[in-house]
Amino acid sequence: MTEQERKHVEERLLQERDRATRMIKRIEAKEQVSQHESAGELSKIPSHMADEGSQTQEQERDFILLNRESRVLNLIDRALELLREDPETFARCEECGRDIEFERFDLIPWTRLCARSAKKQEGPADRASAAARIPAEG
């Protein structure tokens, strides 16, 4: 990895770290508002079950997003640390030892696997899901 590529990857990591941090703060603020509103309900009339179901579904979605963003933030922090301490190791796939493609770092700057190793690790369901997201040419 050249010095210019290393700087680019570091910049991408910092951008993604900022994005993840903002998302976590937004979800946490939304949860605080939700808790405050439910604690201060003035009506003794129970809300409709469908409303409660929607709120529960939204809370579950927020929890999943918060969990995902927290994991990504952890991966980013570990990647930044490794990039700064040992750029040679950072640029190599943890699975096979080959160089990780620069283009892959641009897409997923915290990756620890080359494209070939990542493809080997994903299962048939992952490939089918990815294929479903790719628009058909025509």
Coordinates of N, CA, C and O in Angstrom, one line a residue:
M1 N 0.9 -1.2 0.0 CA 0.0 0.0 0.0 C 0.9 1.2 0.0 O 1.8 1.3 0.8
T2 N 0.6 2.1 -0.9 CA 1.4 3.3 -1.0 C 1.0 4.3 0.1 O -0.1 4.1 0.7
E3 N 1.8 5.3 0.3 CA 1.5 6.3 1.4 C 0.2 7.1 1.0 O -0.6 7.3 1.9
Q4 N 0.0 7.3 -0.3 CA -1.2 8.0 -0.7 C -2.4 7.2 -0.5 O -3.4 7.7 0.0
E5 N -2.3 5.9 -0.8 CA -3.4 5.0 -0.5 C -3.7 4.8 1.0 O -4.9 4.8 1.4
R6 N -2.6 4.8 1.8 CA -2.8 4.7 3.2 C -3.5 5.9 3.8 O -4.5 5.8 4.6
K7 N -3.2 7.1 3.3 CA -3.8 8.3 3.7 C -5.3 8.3 3.3 O -6.2 8.7 4.1
H8 N -5.6 7.8 2.1 CA -6.9 7.7 1.6 C -7.8 6.8 2.5 O -8.9 7.1 2.8
V9 N -7.2 5.6 2.8 CA -7.9 4.7 3.6 C -8.2 5.2 5.0 O -9.3 5.1 5.6
E10 N -7.2 5.9 5.6 CA -7.4 6.5 6.9 C -8.5 7.6 6.8 O -9.3 7.7 7.7
E11 N -8.5 8.4 5.8 CA -9.5 9.4 5.6 C -10.9 8.7 5.5 O -11.9 9.2 6.1
R12 N -11.0 7.6 4.7 CA -12.3 6.9 4.6 C -12.7 6.3 6.0 O -13.9 6.4 6.3
L13 N -11.8 5.8 6.7 CA -12.1 5.3 8.1 C -12.6 6.4 9.0 O -13.6 6.2 9.7
L14 N -12.0 7.5 8.9 CA -12.4 8.7 9.7 C -13.8 9.2 9.3 O -14.7 9.5 10.2
Q15 N -14.1 9.2 8.0 CA -15.4 9.6 7.5 C -16.5 8.6 8.0 O -17.5 9.0 8.5
E16 N -16.2 7.3 7.9 CA -17.1 6.3 8.3 C -17.3 6.3 9.9 O -18.4 6.0 10.4
R17 N -16.2 6.6 10.6 CA -16.3 6.7 12.0 C -17.3 7.9 12.4 O -18.1 7.7 13.3
D18 N -17.1 9.0 11.7 CA -18.0 10.1 12.0 C -19.4 9.8 11.6 O -20.3 10.1 12.4
R19 N -19.7 9.1 10.5 CA -21.0 8.7 10.1 C -21.6 7.8 11.2 O -22.8 8.0 11.6
A20 N -20.9 6.8 11.6 CA -21.4 5.9 12.6 C -21.7 6.5 13.9 O -22.7 6.3 14.6
T21 N -20.8 7.4 14.4 CA -21.0 8.1 15.6 C -22.2 9.0 15.6 O -23.0 9.1 16.5
R22 N -22.4 9.7 14.4 CA -23.6 10.6 14.3 C -24.9 9.7 14.3 O -25.9 10.1 15.0
M23 N -24.9 8.5 13.7 CA -26.0 7.7 13.7 C -26.3 7.1 15.1 O -27.5 7.1 15.5
I24 N -25.3 6.8 15.8 CA -25.5 6.3 17.2 C -26.1 7.4 18.1 O -27.1 7.1 18.8
K25 N -25.6 8.6 17.9 CA -26.1 9.7 18.7 C -27.6 10.0 18.4 O -28.4 10.3 19.2
R26 N -27.9 9.9 17.1 CA -29.3 10.2 16.6 C -30.2 9.1 17.2 O -31.3 9.5 17.7
I27 N -29.8 7.9 17.2 CA -30.7 6.8 17.7 C -30.9 6.9 19.2 O -32.0 6.8 19.7
E28 N -29.8 7.2 19.9 CA -29.8 7.4 21.3 C -30.7 8.6 21.7 O -31.5 8.5 22.7
A29 N -30.6 9.7 21.0 CA -31.5 10.9 21.3 C -32.9 10.5 21.0 O -33.8 10.9 21.8
K30 N -33.2 9.8 20.0 CA -34.6 9.4 19.7 C -35.1 8.5 20.8 O -36.3 8.7 21.2
E31 N -34.3 7.6 21.3 CA -34.8 6.7 22.4 C -35.0 7.5 23.6 O -36.0 7.3 24.4
Q32 N -34.2 8.5 23.9 CA -34.4 9.4 25.1 C -35.7 10.1 25.0 O -36.5 10.2 26.0
V33 N -36.0 10.7 23.8 CA -37.3 11.4 23.6 C -38.5 10.5 23.8 O -39.4 10.8 24.4
S34 N -38.3 9.3 23.2 CA -39.4 8.3 23.3 C -39.7 7.9 24.8 O -40.8 7.8 25.2
Q35 N -38.6 7.7 25.5 CA -38.8 7.3 27.0 C -39.4 8.5 27.7 O -40.2 8.3 28.6
H36 N -39.0 9.7 27.4 CA -39.5 10.9 28.1 C -41.0 11.0 27.8 O -41.8 11.3 28.7
E37 N -41.4 10.8 26.5 CA -42.8 10.9 26.1 C -43.6 9.9 26.8 O -44.7 10.2 27.3
S38 N -43.2 8.6 26.9 CA -44.0 7.6 27.5 C -44.1 7.7 29.0 O -45.0 7.3 29.6
A39 N -43.0 8.3 29.6 CA -43.1 8.5 31.0 C -44.1 9.7 31.4 O -44.6 9.7 32.5
G40 N -44.3 10.6 30.5 CA -45.1 11.7 30.8 C -46.5 11.7 30.2 O -47.1 12.7 30.0
E41 N -47.0 10.5 29.8 CA -48.3 10.4 29.2 C -49.4 10.9 30.2 O -49.4 10.5 31.4
L42 N -50.3 11.8 29.7 CA -51.3 12.4 30.6 C -52.6 11.6 30.6 O -53.3 11.7 31.5
S43 N -52.9 10.9 29.5 CA -54.1 10.2 29.4 C -54.1 8.8 30.1 O -53.1 8.1 30.1
K44 N -55.2 8.5 30.7 CA -55.3 7.2 31.4 C -55.9 6.2 30.4 O -56.0 5.0 30.7
I45 N -56.3 6.7 29.2 CA -56.9 5.8 28.2 C -55.7 5.1 27.5 O -54.8 5.7 27.0
P46 N -55.7 3.8 27.5 CA -54.6 3.0 26.9 C -54.6 3.3 25.4 O -55.6 3.5 24.7
S47 N -53.4 3.3 24.8 CA -53.2 3.5 23.4 C -53.7 2.3 22.7 O -53.8 1.2 23.2
H48 N -53.9 2.4 21.4 CA -54.4 1.3 20.6 C -53.3 0.3 20.4 O -52.1 0.6 20.3
M49 N -53.7 -1.0 20.4 CA -52.7 -2.1 20.3 C -51.8 -1.9 19.0 O -50.6 -2.2 19.0
A50 N -52.4 -1.4 17.9 CA -51.6 -1.3 16.7 C -50.6 -0.2 16.9 O -49.4 -0.4 16.3
D51 N -50.9 0.8 17.6 CA -49.9 1.9 17.9 C -48.7 1.3 18.7 O -47.6 1.6 18.4
E52 N -49.1 0.5 19.7 CA -48.1 -0.1 20.5 C -47.2 -1.0 19.7 O -46.0 -1.1 19.9
G53 N -47.8 -1.8 18.8 CA -47.0 -2.7 17.9 C -46.1 -1.9 17.0 O -44.9 -2.3 16.8
S54 N -46.5 -0.8 16.5 CA -45.7 0.0 15.6 C -44.5 0.6 16.4 O -43.4 0.6 16.0
Q55 N -44.8 1.0 17.7 CA -43.7 1.6 18.5 C -42.7 0.5 18.8 O -41.5 0.7 18.8
T56 N -43.2 -0.7 19.1 CA -42.3 -1.8 19.5 C -41.4 -2.2 18.3 O -40.2 -2.4 18.4
Q57 N -42.1 -2.2 17.1 CA -41.3 -2.5 15.9 C -40.2 -1.5 15.6 O -39.1 -1.8 15.3
E58 N -40.6 -0.2 15.8 CA -39.6 0.9 15.6 C -38.5 0.8 16.6 O -37.3 1.0 16.3
Q59 N -38.8 0.5 17.9 CA -37.8 0.3 18.9 C -36.8 -0.8 18.6 O -35.6 -0.7 18.7
E60 N -37.4 -1.9 18.1 CA -36.6 -3.1 17.7 C -35.6 -2.7 16.5 O -34.5 -3.1 16.5
R61 N -36.2 -2.0 15.5 CA -35.4 -1.6 14.4 C -34.2 -0.7 14.9 O -33.1 -0.8 14.5
D62 N -34.6 0.3 15.7 CA -33.5 1.2 16.3 C -32.5 0.4 17.1 O -31.3 0.7 17.0
F63 N -32.9 -0.6 17.8 CA -31.9 -1.4 18.6 C -31.0 -2.1 17.6 O -29.8 -2.2 17.9
I64 N -31.5 -2.7 16.6 CA -30.7 -3.4 15.6 C -29.7 -2.5 14.9 O -28.6 -2.8 14.8
L65 N -30.2 -1.3 14.5 CA -29.3 -0.3 13.9 C -28.2 0.2 14.9 O -27.1 0.3 14.5
L66 N -28.6 0.4 16.1 CA -27.7 0.8 17.2 C -26.6 -0.3 17.4 O -25.4 0.0 17.4
N67 N -27.0 -1.5 17.4 CA -26.1 -2.6 17.6 C -25.1 -2.7 16.4 O -23.9 -2.9 16.6
R68 N -25.7 -2.6 15.2 CA -24.9 -2.7 14.0 C -23.8 -1.5 14.0 O -22.7 -1.8 13.7
E69 N -24.3 -0.3 14.2 CA -23.4 0.8 14.1 C -22.3 0.8 15.2 O -21.2 1.1 15.0
S70 N -22.7 0.2 16.4 CA -21.7 0.1 17.5 C -20.6 -0.9 17.1 O -19.4 -0.7 17.3
R71 N -21.0 -2.0 16.4 CA -20.1 -3.0 16.0 C -19.1 -2.4 14.9 O -17.9 -2.6 14.9
V72 N -19.7 -1.7 13.9 CA -18.9 -1.1 12.9 C -18.0 -0.1 13.5 O -16.8 0.0 13.1
L73 N -18.4 0.7 14.4 CA -17.5 1.7 15.1 C -16.4 1.0 15.8 O -15.2 1.4 15.7
N74 N -16.6 -0.1 16.4 CA -15.5 -0.9 17.0 C -14.6 -1.4 16.0 O -13.3 -1.4 16.1
L75 N -15.1 -1.9 14.8 CA -14.2 -2.4 13.7 C -13.4 -1.3 13.2 O -12.2 -1.4 12.9
I76 N -14.0 -0.1 13.0 CA -13.3 1.1 12.5 C -12.1 1.5 13.4 O -11.0 1.7 13.0
D77 N -12.4 1.5 14.7 CA -11.4 1.9 15.7 C -10.2 0.9 15.7 O -9.1 1.3 15.7
R78 N -10.5 -0.4 15.6 CA -9.5 -1.4 15.5 C -8.7 -1.2 14.2 O -7.4 -1.4 14.2
A79 N -9.4 -1.0 13.1 CA -8.7 -0.8 11.8 C -7.8 0.4 11.9 O -6.6 0.4 11.4
L80 N -8.3 1.5 12.4 CA -7.4 2.8 12.5 C -6.2 2.5 13.4 O -5.1 2.9 13.0
E81 N -6.3 1.8 14.5 CA -5.2 1.5 15.3 C -4.2 0.6 14.6 O -3.0 0.9 14.6
L82 N -4.6 -0.4 13.9 CA -3.7 -1.3 13.1 C -3.1 -0.5 11.9 O -1.9 -0.7 11.7
L83 N -3.9 0.3 11.2 CA -3.3 1.1 10.1 C -2.2 2.0 10.6 O -1.2 2.1 9.9
R84 N -2.4 2.6 11.7 CA -1.3 3.5 12.3 C -0.1 2.8 12.8 O 1.0 3.3 12.7
E85 N -0.4 1.7 13.5 CA 0.7 0.9 14.1 C 1.5 0.0 13.2 O 2.7 -0.1 13.3
D86 N 0.8 -0.6 12.2 CA 1.4 -1.6 11.3 C 0.7 -1.6 10.0 O 0.0 -2.5 9.7
P87 N 1.0 -0.6 9.1 CA 0.3 -0.5 7.8 C 0.5 -1.8 7.0 O -0.3 -2.1 6.2
E88 N 1.7 -2.4 7.1 CA 1.9 -3.6 6.3 C 1.0 -4.7 6.6 O 0.4 -5.4 5.7
T89 N 0.8 -5.0 7.9 CA -0.2 -6.0 8.3 C -1.6 -5.6 8.0 O -2.4 -6.4 7.6
F90 N -1.9 -4.3 8.1 CA -3.2 -3.8 7.8 C -3.6 -4.1 6.4 O -4.8 -4.5 6.1
A91 N -2.7 -4.0 5.5 CA -3.0 -4.2 4.0 C -3.1 -5.7 3.6 O -3.4 -5.9 2.5
R92 N -2.8 -6.6 4.5 CA -2.9 -8.0 4.2 C -4.1 -8.7 4.7 O -4.5 -8.4 5.8
C93 N -4.6 -9.6 3.9 CA -5.8 -10.4 4.3 C -5.5 -11.3 5.5 O -4.5 -12.0 5.6
E94 N -6.4 -11.2 6.5 CA -6.2 -12.1 7.7 C -6.4 -13.6 7.4 O -5.9 -14.4 8.1
E95 N -7.1 -13.9 6.4 CA -7.4 -15.2 6.0 C -6.3 -15.9 5.2 O -5.8 -17.0 5.5
C96 N -5.9 -15.3 4.1 CA -4.9 -15.9 3.2 C -3.6 -15.2 3.1 O -2.6 -15.8 2.5
G97 N -3.4 -14.0 3.6 CA -2.2 -13.3 3.6 C -1.9 -12.5 2.4 O -0.9 -11.8 2.3
R98 N -2.8 -12.5 1.4 CA -2.6 -11.7 0.2 C -2.9 -10.3 0.5 O -3.6 -10.0 1.5
D99 N -2.5 -9.4 -0.4 CA -2.8 -8.0 -0.3 C -4.3 -7.8 -0.5 O -4.9 -8.4 -1.4
I100 N -4.9 -6.9 0.4 CA -6.3 -6.6 0.2 C -6.4 -5.5 -0.9 O -5.6 -4.6 -0.9
E101 N -7.3 -5.7 -1.8 CA -7.4 -4.8 -2.9 C -7.8 -3.4 -2.4 O -8.6 -3.2 -1.6
F102 N -7.1 -2.3 -3.0 CA -7.4 -1.0 -2.6 C -8.8 -0.6 -2.8 O -9.4 0.1 -2.0
E103 N -9.4 -1.1 -3.9 CA -10.8 -0.8 -4.2 C -11.7 -1.3 -3.1 O -12.8 -0.7 -2.8
R104 N -11.4 -2.4 -2.5 CA -12.1 -3.0 -1.4 C -12.1 -2.1 -0.2 O -13.1 -1.9 0.5
F105 N -10.9 -1.5 0.1 CA -10.7 -0.6 1.2 C -11.6 0.6 1.0 O -12.1 1.2 1.9
D106 N -11.7 1.0 -0.3 CA -12.5 2.2 -0.6 C -14.0 2.0 -0.2 O -14.7 2.9 0.2
L107 N -14.4 0.8 -0.5 CA -15.8 0.4 -0.2 C -16.1 0.1 1.3 O -17.1 0.5 1.9
I108 N -15.2 -0.7 1.8 CA -15.3 -1.2 3.2 C -13.9 -0.9 3.9 O -13.1 -1.9 4.0
P109 N -13.7 0.3 4.3 CA -12.3 0.6 4.8 C -11.9 -0.2 6.0 O -10.7 -0.3 6.3
W110 N -12.8 -0.8 6.8 CA -12.4 -1.5 8.0 C -12.2 -3.0 7.7 O -11.9 -3.8 8.6
T111 N -12.3 -3.4 6.4 CA -12.2 -4.8 6.1 C -10.9 -5.4 6.5 O -9.9 -4.8 6.5
R112 N -10.9 -6.7 6.8 CA -9.7 -7.4 7.2 C -9.5 -8.6 6.2 O -8.6 -9.4 6.4
L113 N -10.4 -8.7 5.2 CA -10.3 -9.8 4.2 C -10.2 -9.3 2.8 O -10.9 -8.3 2.5
C114 N -9.5 -10.0 2.0 CA -9.5 -9.7 0.5 C -10.8 -10.1 -0.1 O -11.6 -10.9 0.6
A115 N -11.1 -9.7 -1.3 CA -12.4 -10.1 -1.9 C -12.6 -11.6 -2.0 O -13.6 -12.1 -1.8
R116 N -11.5 -12.3 -2.4 CA -11.6 -13.8 -2.5 C -11.9 -14.4 -1.2 O -12.8 -15.3 -1.2
S117 N -11.3 -14.1 -0.1 CA -11.5 -14.7 1.2 C -12.9 -14.3 1.7 O -13.6 -15.2 2.3
A118 N -13.3 -13.1 1.4 CA -14.7 -12.7 1.9 C -15.7 -13.5 1.1 O -16.7 -13.9 1.7
K119 N -15.5 -13.7 -0.2 CA -16.5 -14.5 -1.0 C -16.6 -15.9 -0.5 O -17.6 -16.5 -0.4
K120 N -15.4 -16.5 -0.1 CA -15.4 -17.9 0.4 C -16.2 -18.0 1.7 O -16.8 -19.0 2.0
Q121 N -16.1 -16.9 2.6 CA -16.8 -16.9 3.9 C -18.3 -16.7 3.8 O -19.0 -17.2 4.7
E122 N -18.7 -16.0 2.8 CA -20.2 -15.8 2.7 C -20.9 -17.1 2.2 O -20.4 -17.8 1.4
G123 N -22.0 -17.3 2.8 CA -22.8 -18.5 2.4 C -23.7 -18.3 1.2 O -23.8 -17.2 0.7
P124 N -24.3 -19.4 0.7 CA -25.2 -19.3 -0.4 C -26.4 -18.3 -0.2 O -26.7 -17.6 -1.1
A125 N -26.9 -18.1 1.0 CA -27.9 -17.2 1.3 C -27.4 -15.7 1.1 O -28.1 -14.9 0.6
D126 N -26.1 -15.5 1.5 CA -25.5 -14.2 1.4 C -25.4 -13.8 -0.1 O -25.7 -12.7 -0.5
R127 N -25.0 -14.8 -0.9 CA -24.8 -14.6 -2.3 C -26.2 -14.3 -3.0 O -26.3 -13.5 -3.9
A128 N -27.2 -15.1 -2.6 CA -28.5 -14.9 -3.2 C -29.1 -13.5 -2.8 O -29.7 -12.8 -3.6
S129 N -28.8 -13.1 -1.6 CA -29.3 -11.8 -1.1 C -28.6 -10.7 -1.9 O -29.2 -9.7 -2.3
A130 N -27.3 -10.8 -2.1 CA -26.5 -9.8 -2.9 C -27.0 -9.8 -4.3 O -27.1 -8.7 -4.9
A131 N -27.3 -10.9 -4.9 CA -27.7 -11.0 -6.3 C -29.1 -10.3 -6.4 O -29.4 -9.7 -7.4
A132 N -29.9 -10.5 -5.4 CA -31.2 -9.8 -5.5 C -31.2 -8.3 -5.4 O -32.0 -7.6 -5.9
R133 N -30.1 -7.8 -4.9 CA -29.9 -6.3 -4.8 C -29.4 -5.7 -6.0 O -29.4 -4.5 -6.2
I134 N -28.8 -6.5 -6.9 CA -28.2 -6.0 -8.1 C -29.2 -6.0 -9.2 O -29.8 -7.0 -9.5
P135 N -29.4 -4.7 -9.8 CA -30.5 -4.6 -10.8 C -30.1 -5.4 -12.0 O -28.9 -5.4 -12.4
A136 N -31.0 -6.0 -12.7 CA -30.8 -6.7 -13.9 C -30.5 -5.8 -15.1 O -31.0 -4.7 -15.1
E137 N -29.5 -6.2 -15.9 CA -29.2 -5.3 -17.1 C -30.2 -5.6 -18.2 O -30.8 -6.7 -18.3
G138 N -30.5 -4.6 -19.0 CA -31.4 -4.8 -20.0 C -32.0 -3.6 -20.6 O -32.1 -2.5 -20.6

